[in-house]
CSV table of C-alpha atoms in Angstrom, one decimal:
chain,number,residue,atom,x,y,z
Z,24,MET,CA,31.3,139.0,113.6
Z,25,SER,CA,32.3,142.3,112.0
Z,26,ILE,CA,30.5,141.3,108.7
Z,27,ASP,CA,27.4,140.3,110.7
Z,28,ARG,CA,27.3,143.8,112.4
Z,29,GLU,CA,27.7,145.5,109.0
Z,30,THR,CA,24.9,143.4,107.6
Z,31,GLY,CA,22.7,144.2,110.6
Z,32,ARG,CA,23.3,148.0,110.2
Z,33,SER,CA,22.6,147.9,106.5
Z,34,ARG,CA,19.3,146.1,107.1
Z,35,LEU,CA,18.4,148.8,109.7
Z,36,LEU,CA,19.4,151.9,107.9
Z,37,MET,CA,17.3,153.5,105.2
Z,38,ASP,CA,17.4,152.2,101.7
Z,39,THR,CA,18.8,155.0,99.4
Z,40,ALA,CA,18.8,152.9,96.2
Z,41,PRO,CA,16.1,155.1,94.5
Z,42,TRP,CA,18.2,158.3,95.2
Z,43,ARG,CA,21.2,156.7,93.5
Z,44,ALA,CA,19.3,155.0,90.6
Z,45,SER,CA,17.5,158.0,89.0
Z,46,ARG,CA,18.9,161.5,88.3
Z,47,ASP,CA,15.4,162.9,87.8
Z,48,PHE,CA,14.2,161.4,91.1
Z,49,ARG,CA,17.2,163.1,92.8
Z,50,ARG,CA,16.2,166.4,91.2
Z,51,VAL,CA,12.6,166.1,92.3
Z,52,TRP,CA,13.6,165.0,95.7
Z,53,ILE,CA,16.0,167.9,96.2
Z,54,SER,CA,13.5,170.4,94.8
Z,55,GLY,CA,10.9,169.2,97.2
Z,56,THR,CA,13.3,169.4,100.1
Z,57,VAL,CA,14.3,173.0,99.2
Z,58,THR,CA,10.7,174.1,98.8
Z,59,PHE,CA,9.7,172.5,102.0
Z,60,LEU,CA,12.5,174.1,104.0
Z,61,GLY,CA,11.3,177.5,102.8
Z,62,SER,CA,7.6,176.7,103.2
Z,63,VAL,CA,8.1,175.8,106.8
Z,64,PHE,CA,9.4,179.4,107.4
Z,65,THR,CA,6.1,180.6,106.1
Z,66,MET,CA,4.0,178.0,107.9
Z,67,THR,CA,5.7,179.1,111.1
Z,68,ALA,CA,5.4,182.8,110.4
Z,69,VAL,CA,1.8,183.0,109.3
Z,70,PRO,CA,0.2,181.6,112.5
Z,71,LEU,CA,2.4,183.7,114.6
Z,72,GLN,CA,1.5,186.8,112.6
Z,73,ILE,CA,-2.2,186.0,112.9
Z,74,ALA,CA,-1.8,185.4,116.6
Z,75,ASP,CA,0.0,188.7,117.0
Z,76,ILE,CA,-2.7,190.6,115.1
Z,77,THR,CA,-5.7,189.0,116.7
Z,78,GLY,CA,-4.7,187.2,119.9
Z,79,SER,CA,-7.3,184.6,119.1
Z,80,PRO,CA,-6.9,180.8,118.8
Z,81,LEU,CA,-10.0,180.7,116.7
Z,82,ALA,CA,-8.5,183.1,114.2
Z,83,VAL,CA,-5.4,180.9,113.9
Z,84,GLY,CA,-7.5,177.8,113.5
Z,85,ALA,CA,-9.6,179.5,110.8
Z,86,ILE,CA,-6.6,179.0,108.5
Z,87,GLY,CA,-7.8,175.5,108.1
Z,88,ALA,CA,-11.3,176.6,107.1
Z,89,VAL,CA,-9.8,179.0,104.5
Z,90,GLU,CA,-7.8,176.2,103.0
Z,91,LEU,CA,-10.5,173.5,102.9
Z,92,VAL,CA,-12.6,174.6,100.0
Z,93,PRO,CA,-9.7,175.3,97.6
Z,94,THR,CA,-8.2,171.9,98.6
Z,95,ILE,CA,-11.5,170.1,97.7
Z,96,VAL,CA,-12.0,171.9,94.4
Z,97,PHE,CA,-8.5,172.1,93.0
Z,98,GLY,CA,-7.3,168.8,94.4
Z,99,LEU,CA,-9.9,166.9,92.5
Z,100,TYR,CA,-9.4,168.9,89.3
Z,101,GLY,CA,-5.6,168.8,89.7
Z,102,GLY,CA,-5.8,165.0,89.8
Z,103,ALA,CA,-7.6,165.0,86.4
Z,104,LEU,CA,-5.1,167.5,85.0
Z,105,ALA,CA,-2.2,165.3,86.1
Z,106,ASP,CA,-3.5,162.4,84.0
Z,107,ALA,CA,-4.2,164.7,81.0
Z,108,VAL,CA,-1.2,167.0,80.7
Z,109,ASP,CA,2.6,166.8,81.0
Z,110,ARG,CA,3.2,166.2,84.7
Z,111,ARG,CA,6.5,167.9,84.8
Z,112,THR,CA,5.1,171.1,83.2
Z,113,MET,CA,2.2,171.0,85.7
Z,114,VAL,CA,4.6,170.8,88.7
Z,115,LEU,CA,6.9,173.5,87.3
Z,116,THR,CA,4.1,176.0,86.6
Z,117,THR,CA,2.4,175.7,90.0
Z,118,GLU,CA,5.8,176.0,91.7
Z,119,ILE,CA,6.2,179.4,90.0
Z,120,VAL,CA,2.7,180.5,91.1
Z,121,MET,CA,3.5,179.6,94.8
Z,122,GLY,CA,6.6,181.8,94.6
Z,123,PHE,CA,4.3,184.8,93.7
Z,124,LEU,CA,2.2,184.0,96.8
Z,125,SER,CA,5.4,184.4,98.9
Z,126,VAL,CA,5.9,187.8,97.3
Z,127,LEU,CA,2.3,188.8,98.4
Z,128,LEU,CA,3.1,187.8,102.0
Z,129,LEU,CA,6.4,189.6,101.9
Z,130,ILE,CA,4.8,192.9,100.7
Z,131,ASN,CA,2.2,192.7,103.4
Z,132,ALA,CA,4.7,192.0,106.1
Z,133,THR,CA,6.7,195.1,105.2
Z,134,LEU,CA,3.7,197.4,105.7
Z,135,ASP,CA,3.8,199.6,108.8
Z,136,VAL,CA,0.6,197.8,110.0
Z,137,PRO,CA,0.3,194.4,108.3
Z,138,MET,CA,-3.2,193.5,107.3
Z,139,LEU,CA,-5.0,190.3,108.2
Z,140,TRP,CA,-6.8,189.5,105.0
Z,141,PRO,CA,-3.7,188.9,102.8
Z,142,LEU,CA,-2.7,186.1,105.2
Z,143,TYR,CA,-5.9,184.3,104.6
Z,144,ILE,CA,-5.8,185.0,100.8
Z,145,ALA,CA,-2.3,183.6,100.7
Z,146,ALA,CA,-3.3,180.5,102.7
Z,147,GLY,CA,-6.3,179.8,100.5
Z,148,GLY,CA,-4.3,180.5,97.3
Z,149,ALA,CA,-1.5,178.1,98.4
Z,150,ALA,CA,-4.0,175.4,99.2
Z,151,ALA,CA,-5.5,175.8,95.7
Z,152,VAL,CA,-2.1,175.7,93.9
Z,153,GLN,CA,-0.9,172.8,96.0
Z,154,GLY,CA,-4.1,171.0,95.1
Z,155,LEU,CA,-3.2,171.4,91.4
Z,156,GLN,CA,0.4,170.5,91.9
Z,157,GLN,CA,0.5,167.6,94.4
Z,158,PRO,CA,-1.3,164.9,92.3
Z,159,ALA,CA,1.0,165.5,89.4
Z,160,LEU,CA,4.1,165.4,91.7
Z,161,GLU,CA,3.0,162.1,93.2
Z,162,ALA,CA,2.1,160.6,89.9
Z,163,MET,CA,5.6,161.4,88.6
Z,164,ILE,CA,7.4,159.1,91.1
Z,165,PRO,CA,6.2,155.7,89.7
Z,166,ARG,CA,7.5,156.7,86.3
Z,167,LEU,CA,10.9,157.6,87.6
Z,168,LEU,CA,11.6,154.3,89.4
Z,169,PRO,CA,11.1,150.6,89.0
Z,170,PRO,CA,8.3,149.0,91.1
Z,171,ASP,CA,10.6,147.3,93.6
Z,172,GLN,CA,12.0,150.7,94.6
Z,173,LEU,CA,8.7,152.4,95.3
Z,174,VAL,CA,8.5,151.5,99.0
Z,175,ALA,CA,12.1,152.9,99.6
Z,176,ALA,CA,11.1,156.0,97.5
Z,177,SER,CA,8.1,156.6,99.8
Z,178,ALA,CA,10.5,156.5,102.8
Z,179,LEU,CA,12.9,158.9,101.2
Z,180,ILE,CA,10.1,161.3,100.3
Z,181,SER,CA,8.8,161.2,103.8
Z,182,VAL,CA,12.3,161.8,105.3
Z,183,ARG,CA,12.8,164.9,103.4
Z,184,TRP,CA,9.8,166.5,105.0
Z,185,SER,CA,11.1,165.2,108.4
Z,186,VAL,CA,14.5,166.8,107.9
Z,187,GLY,CA,13.0,170.1,106.8
Z,188,ALA,CA,10.5,170.1,109.7
Z,189,VAL,CA,13.2,169.5,112.2
Z,190,ILE,CA,15.6,172.2,110.9
Z,191,ALA,CA,13.3,174.8,109.5
Z,192,PRO,CA,10.9,175.5,112.5
Z,193,ALA,CA,13.8,176.1,114.9
Z,194,ALA,CA,15.6,178.2,112.2
Z,195,ALA,CA,12.4,180.1,111.5
Z,196,GLY,CA,11.9,180.9,115.1
Z,197,VAL,CA,15.4,182.4,115.3
Z,198,VAL,CA,15.0,184.3,112.1
Z,199,VAL,CA,11.6,185.8,113.1
Z,200,ALA,CA,12.9,186.7,116.5
Z,201,THR,CA,16.1,188.4,115.3
Z,202,ALA,CA,15.3,189.6,111.7
Z,203,GLY,CA,11.5,189.8,111.7
Z,204,ILE,CA,8.7,188.1,109.8
Z,205,PRO,CA,9.6,189.6,106.4
Z,206,ALA,CA,12.9,187.7,106.5
Z,207,ALA,CA,11.1,184.4,106.9
Z,208,TYR,CA,9.0,185.2,103.8
Z,209,THR,CA,12.1,186.3,101.9
Z,210,ILE,CA,13.8,182.9,102.6
Z,211,ASP,CA,10.7,181.1,101.3
Z,212,LEU,CA,10.8,183.1,98.1
Z,213,VAL,CA,14.5,182.3,97.5
Z,214,THR,CA,13.8,178.5,97.9
Z,215,PHE,CA,11.1,178.7,95.3
Z,216,VAL,CA,13.6,180.1,92.8
Z,217,LEU,CA,16.0,177.3,93.5
Z,218,SER,CA,13.3,174.7,93.2
Z,219,VAL,CA,12.1,176.0,89.8
Z,220,ALA,CA,15.7,175.8,88.5
Z,221,LEU,CA,15.8,172.1,89.5
Z,222,LEU,CA,12.4,171.1,88.2
Z,223,ALA,CA,13.2,172.7,84.8
Z,224,ARG,CA,15.9,170.1,84.3
Z,225,VAL,CA,13.6,167.1,84.9
Z,226,ARG,CA,12.6,165.2,81.7
Z,227,PRO,CA,9.1,165.8,80.3
Z,228,MET,CA,6.3,163.4,81.4
Z,229,PRO,CA,3.5,163.5,78.8
Z,230,SER,CA,0.1,162.1,79.7
Z,231,SER,CA,-0.8,158.4,79.3
Z,232,PRO,CA,-2.6,157.5,76.0
Z,233,GLU,CA,-5.5,156.0,78.1
Z,234,ALA,CA,-6.1,159.3,79.9
Z,235,GLY,CA,-8.9,161.5,78.6
Z,236,ASN,CA,-9.5,165.3,78.9
Z,237,PRO,CA,-9.7,166.7,82.4
Z,238,ALA,CA,-13.5,166.7,82.7
Z,239,LEU,CA,-16.0,165.7,85.4
Z,240,ARG,CA,-16.4,162.3,83.7
Z,241,GLN,CA,-12.7,161.6,84.3
Z,242,ILE,CA,-12.9,162.7,87.9
Z,243,ALA,CA,-15.9,160.5,88.4
Z,244,GLN,CA,-14.0,157.5,86.9
Z,245,GLY,CA,-11.3,158.0,89.4
Z,246,ALA,CA,-13.8,158.3,92.2
Z,247,ARG,CA,-15.5,155.0,91.1
Z,248,TYR,CA,-12.2,153.2,91.1
Z,249,ALA,CA,-11.4,154.5,94.6
Z,250,ALA,CA,-14.8,153.4,95.9
Z,251,ARG,CA,-14.1,149.9,94.7
Z,252,ARG,CA,-10.9,149.9,96.7
Z,253,PRO,CA,-11.7,150.0,100.5
Z,254,ASP,CA,-8.1,149.3,101.2
Z,255,LEU,CA,-7.1,152.5,99.5
Z,256,MET,CA,-9.8,154.6,101.1
Z,257,GLY,CA,-9.1,153.1,104.4
Z,258,THR,CA,-5.5,154.3,104.4
Z,259,CYS,CA,-6.7,157.9,103.9
Z,260,LEU,CA,-9.4,157.6,106.5
Z,261,VAL,CA,-6.8,156.5,109.1
Z,262,ASP,CA,-4.6,159.5,108.1
Z,263,MET,CA,-7.6,161.8,108.5
Z,264,ALA,CA,-8.4,160.4,111.9
Z,265,ALA,CA,-4.8,161.2,113.0
Z,266,THR,CA,-4.5,164.7,111.4
Z,267,ALA,CA,-8.1,165.9,112.2
Z,268,LEU,CA,-8.2,164.6,115.7
Z,269,ALA,CA,-4.8,164.0,117.2
Z,270,LEU,CA,-2.3,166.5,115.6
Z,271,PRO,CA,-3.5,170.1,116.7
Z,272,THR,CA,-0.5,172.0,115.3
Z,273,ALA,CA,-2.6,175.2,115.3
Z,274,LEU,CA,-2.5,175.2,119.1
Z,275,PHE,CA,1.2,175.1,119.4
Z,276,PRO,CA,1.6,178.9,120.0
Z,277,PHE,CA,-0.9,178.6,122.8
Z,278,LEU,CA,0.5,175.3,124.2
Z,279,ALA,CA,3.9,177.0,124.5
Z,280,HIS,CA,2.2,179.7,126.6
Z,281,ASP,CA,0.4,177.2,128.7
Z,282,LEU,CA,3.7,175.4,129.4
Z,283,HIS,CA,5.3,178.8,130.3
Z,284,ALA,CA,7.9,178.0,127.6
Z,285,GLN,CA,7.6,180.5,124.7
Z,286,TRP,CA,11.2,179.7,123.9
Z,287,ALA,CA,10.1,176.1,123.0
Z,288,LEU,CA,7.6,177.1,120.2
Z,289,GLY,CA,10.0,176.1,117.5
Z,290,LEU,CA,10.7,172.8,119.3
Z,291,LEU,CA,7.0,172.0,119.5
Z,292,TYR,CA,6.7,172.4,115.7
Z,293,ALA,CA,9.9,170.4,115.2
Z,294,ALA,CA,9.3,167.5,117.7
Z,295,SER,CA,7.0,165.5,115.5
Z,296,ALA,CA,9.4,165.9,112.6
Z,297,ALA,CA,12.3,164.8,114.8
Z,298,GLY,CA,10.4,161.6,115.6
Z,299,SER,CA,9.8,161.1,111.9
Z,300,LEU,CA,13.4,161.6,111.2
Z,301,LEU,CA,14.5,159.1,113.8
Z,302,ALA,CA,12.0,156.5,112.5
Z,303,ALA,CA,13.2,157.1,108.9
Z,304,ALA,CA,16.9,156.8,109.8
Z,305,ALA,CA,16.2,153.4,111.2
Z,306,GLY,CA,13.7,152.5,108.4
Z,307,GLY,CA,15.6,149.8,106.6
Z,308,TRP,CA,13.1,147.3,107.9
Z,309,ILE,CA,10.1,148.7,106.0
Z,310,GLY,CA,11.1,147.0,102.7
Z,311,ARG,CA,10.8,143.6,104.5
Z,312,VAL,CA,7.2,144.3,105.7
Z,313,HIS,CA,4.4,143.2,103.4
Z,314,ARG,CA,1.3,143.7,105.6
Z,315,HIS,CA,1.2,147.4,104.7
Z,316,GLY,CA,-2.4,147.9,105.8
Z,317,ARG,CA,-1.8,146.6,109.3
Z,318,MET,CA,1.1,149.0,109.7
Z,319,VAL,CA,-1.1,151.9,108.6
Z,320,LEU,CA,-3.7,151.0,111.2
Z,321,LEU,CA,-1.3,150.4,114.0
Z,322,ALA,CA,0.5,153.7,113.3
Z,323,GLY,CA,-2.7,155.6,113.5
Z,324,ALA,CA,-3.5,154.1,116.9
Z,325,VAL,CA,-0.1,155.1,118.2
Z,326,VAL,CA,-0.5,158.7,117.1
Z,327,GLY,CA,-3.7,159.0,119.1
Z,328,ALA,CA,-2.1,157.3,122.2
Z,329,ALA,CA,0.9,159.7,122.0
Z,330,MET,CA,-1.3,162.7,121.9
Z,331,VAL,CA,-3.2,161.6,125.0
Z,332,GLY,CA,0.2,161.3,126.7
Z,333,ALA,CA,1.2,164.8,125.6
Z,334,ALA,CA,-2.1,166.2,126.9
Z,335,PHE,CA,-1.5,164.9,130.4
Z,336,SER,CA,2.1,166.0,130.5
Z,337,THR,CA,3.0,169.1,132.4
Z,338,GLY,CA,6.7,169.4,131.6
Z,339,VAL,CA,7.8,170.7,128.2
Z,340,TRP,CA,10.4,168.0,127.6
Z,341,LEU,CA,7.9,165.2,128.2
Z,342,VAL,CA,5.4,166.9,125.8
Z,343,LEU,CA,8.2,167.0,123.2
Z,344,VAL,CA,8.9,163.3,123.7
Z,345,PHE,CA,5.2,162.4,123.1
Z,346,LEU,CA,5.0,164.6,120.1
Z,347,ALA,CA,8.1,162.9,118.7
Z,348,ILE,CA,6.5,159.5,119.2
Z,349,ALA,CA,3.4,160.7,117.4
Z,350,GLY,CA,5.7,162.0,114.5
Z,351,ALA,CA,7.4,158.6,114.3
Z,352,ALA,CA,4.1,156.8,114.1
Z,353,ASN,CA,2.7,159.2,111.6
Z,354,TRP,CA,5.8,158.8,109.4
Z,355,THR,CA,5.4,155.0,109.5
Z,356,GLY,CA,1.7,155.2,108.5
Z,357,ASP,CA,2.4,157.7,105.7
Z,358,THR,CA,5.2,155.6,104.3
Z,359,PHE,CA,3.1,152.4,104.0
Z,360,ARG,CA,0.0,154.3,102.8
Z,361,THR,CA,2.1,155.8,100.0
Z,362,ALA,CA,3.5,152.4,99.1
Z,363,ILE,CA,0.0,150.9,98.8
Z,364,TRP,CA,-1.1,153.7,96.5
Z,365,ASN,CA,2.0,153.7,94.3
Z,366,GLN,CA,2.1,149.9,93.9
Z,367,SER,CA,-1.5,149.1,93.1
Z,368,ILE,CA,-2.9,151.9,90.9
Z,369,PRO,CA,-2.6,152.0,87.1
Z,370,ASP,CA,-0.5,154.9,85.6
Z,371,HIS,CA,-3.5,156.4,83.7
Z,372,LEU,CA,-5.4,156.8,87.0
Z,373,ARG,CA,-2.6,157.8,89.3
Z,374,GLY,CA,-3.2,161.6,88.9
Z,375,ARG,CA,-6.9,161.3,89.7
Z,376,LEU,CA,-6.3,159.0,92.6
Z,377,ALA,CA,-3.6,161.3,93.9
Z,378,GLY,CA,-6.1,164.1,93.8
Z,379,ILE,CA,-8.5,162.1,95.9
Z,380,GLU,CA,-5.7,161.2,98.3
Z,381,LEU,CA,-4.7,164.9,98.5
Z,382,LEU,CA,-8.3,165.9,99.1
Z,383,ILE,CA,-8.7,163.6,102.1
Z,384,GLY,CA,-5.2,164.1,103.3
Z,385,SER,CA,-5.4,167.9,103.2
Z,386,ALA,CA,-9.0,168.0,104.6
Z,387,GLY,CA,-7.7,166.3,107.8
Z,388,PRO,CA,-5.3,169.0,108.9
Z,389,ALA,CA,-7.7,171.8,107.8
Z,390,LEU,CA,-10.6,170.3,109.8
Z,391,GLY,CA,-8.2,169.6,112.7
Z,392,ASP,CA,-7.2,173.3,112.9
Z,393,VAL,CA,-10.8,174.3,112.9
Z,394,ARG,CA,-11.8,171.7,115.5
Z,395,ALA,CA,-8.8,172.4,117.7
Z,396,GLY,CA,-9.2,176.2,117.6
Z,397,GLY,CA,-12.9,176.0,118.3
Z,398,LEU,CA,-12.7,173.6,121.2
Z,399,ALA,CA,-9.6,175.2,122.7
Z,400,GLY,CA,-11.2,178.6,122.8
Z,401,ARG,CA,-14.2,177.2,124.8
Z,402,TYR,CA,-12.8,174.2,126.8
Z,403,GLY,CA,-9.1,174.7,126.9
Z,404,ILE,CA,-6.0,173.3,125.2
Z,405,ARG,CA,-5.5,170.2,127.3
Z,406,LEU,CA,-9.1,168.8,126.9
Z,407,THR,CA,-8.9,169.5,123.2
Z,408,MET,CA,-5.7,167.4,123.0
Z,409,TRP,CA,-6.6,164.4,125.0
Z,410,SER,CA,-10.1,164.1,123.7
Z,411,GLY,CA,-8.7,164.2,120.1
Z,412,GLY,CA,-6.3,161.5,120.9
Z,413,LEU,CA,-9.0,159.2,122.3
Z,414,ALA,CA,-11.2,159.9,119.3
Z,415,CYS,CA,-8.3,159.0,117.0
Z,416,MET,CA,-7.8,155.7,118.7
Z,417,SER,CA,-11.5,154.9,118.6
Z,418,SER,CA,-11.7,155.8,114.9
Z,419,VAL,CA,-8.8,153.4,114.1
Z,420,ALA,CA,-10.6,150.6,116.0
Z,421,VAL,CA,-13.8,151.2,114.0
Z,422,LEU,CA,-11.9,151.3,110.7
Z,423,THR,CA,-10.0,148.0,111.6
Z,424,THR,CA,-13.4,146.3,112.0
Z,425,ALA,CA,-15.2,147.9,109.2
Z,426,LEU,CA,-12.4,147.5,106.5
Z,427,PRO,CA,-11.0,144.0,106.7
Z,428,ALA,CA,-9.5,144.5,103.2
Z,429,LEU,CA,-7.1,147.0,104.7
Z,430,TRP,CA,-6.1,144.7,107.5
Z,431,ARG,CA,-5.5,141.8,105.1
Z,432,TYR,CA,-3.5,143.9,102.5
Z,433,ASP,CA,-0.4,141.9,101.5
Z,434,SER,CA,1.9,143.3,98.8
Z,435,ARG,CA,3.1,139.8,98.0
Z,436,THR,CA,-0.3,138.4,97.0
Z,437,LEU,CA,-2.6,141.3,96.2
Z,438,PRO,CA,-3.6,140.8,92.5
Z,439,ARG,CA,-3.7,144.5,91.8
Z,440,VAL,CA,0.0,144.9,92.9
Z,441,THR,CA,1.1,142.1,90.5
Z,442,ALA,CA,-1.0,143.5,87.7
Z,443,VAL,CA,0.2,147.0,88.0
Z,444,CYS,CA,3.9,146.0,88.4
Z,445,THR,CA,3.8,143.8,85.3
Z,446,THR,CA,1.2,145.1,82.8
Z,447,GLN,CA,0.1,148.5,84.1
Z,448,GLU,CA,-3.5,147.3,83.8
Z,449,ASP,CA,-5.9,146.8,86.6
Z,450,PRO,CA,-8.1,143.7,86.8
Z,451,CYS,CA,-11.0,145.9,88.0
Z,452,GLU,CA,-11.1,148.0,84.9
């Protein structure tokens, strides 16, 4: 009986085999964790600083508009660069640049009267640099691990964001309240220094021989490949429905005010991540699920339903519960979406496809901030929340009907999965 209980727990708990198997994966994982812990301090401080300067939900939501164009331009080009240059060098260089953006925010915050425009400049610059970095970072992972560990790696990568988003917002709230906004930016800068030191020890990852120069033709090649894969694009569209419609994080400072619970602002930011963390901690089951597309669709629907519940809740604790449910569902969808992309895309196209994924994935939150800020300023926070949740659920229903390839996706039988895991060639090419 004792052995059976141990076996049951091991099947339930997260699979940490990738973390143990690859030293470079551990370094990349720890680097990302450290960076994210610091970045959440900035992501918490910037909206608060804008809200303090302007008092406008629209001004806070405008951060999304500022980030959108750099994400589109640099995300696509970053994908092409990730296939054409050494991926480790690309990630390391962009990490250094993001550290300099933290310096800009720190200098502005120490002024007697902080200015508004540097906040938008830093937000747009960070979006551009992340657009260059993220495709290379994602394309590194399949080179660091064997194919049978990629699903577990997706879960581990997701959980590091969850851990950081649980710890950092609450800590950032305390730091801002006691030491001021400059202290939050200082912490972010220190984490970039630590991250650079870790990434410098990762082995080089030169480009694939099949990759060409980072030109428009190579970007178009990646776009054509993605267009022939409705299962891939469907996963991103589900994610966009959730982030653009049902996760209005830009409204959290005003939601805390509406709930008469300013003290709970850090908890509102952390609730979704807490749900993600709980889902990840009990995520041992994900490796036994092969219908990845169905899980992506179901998770998107749950995110929308949870946001409807949060919109009609008047108590802060019940709102936090619904946000945690949304976070757990979002983690599940992200994990299976990442597994689909990592398992079924040839190495020489991974950077460009990661750029397309980043474009769609980043556009969702950016558009969501603009949508939420604009609607909340005119119609109120609650209507913005429940209408977005309903729209998310409706969008998932339409995608389920319109993209049967996503619903049918099965990692055991899909030809592309087998081809990529054995020969690194794609039958469509």
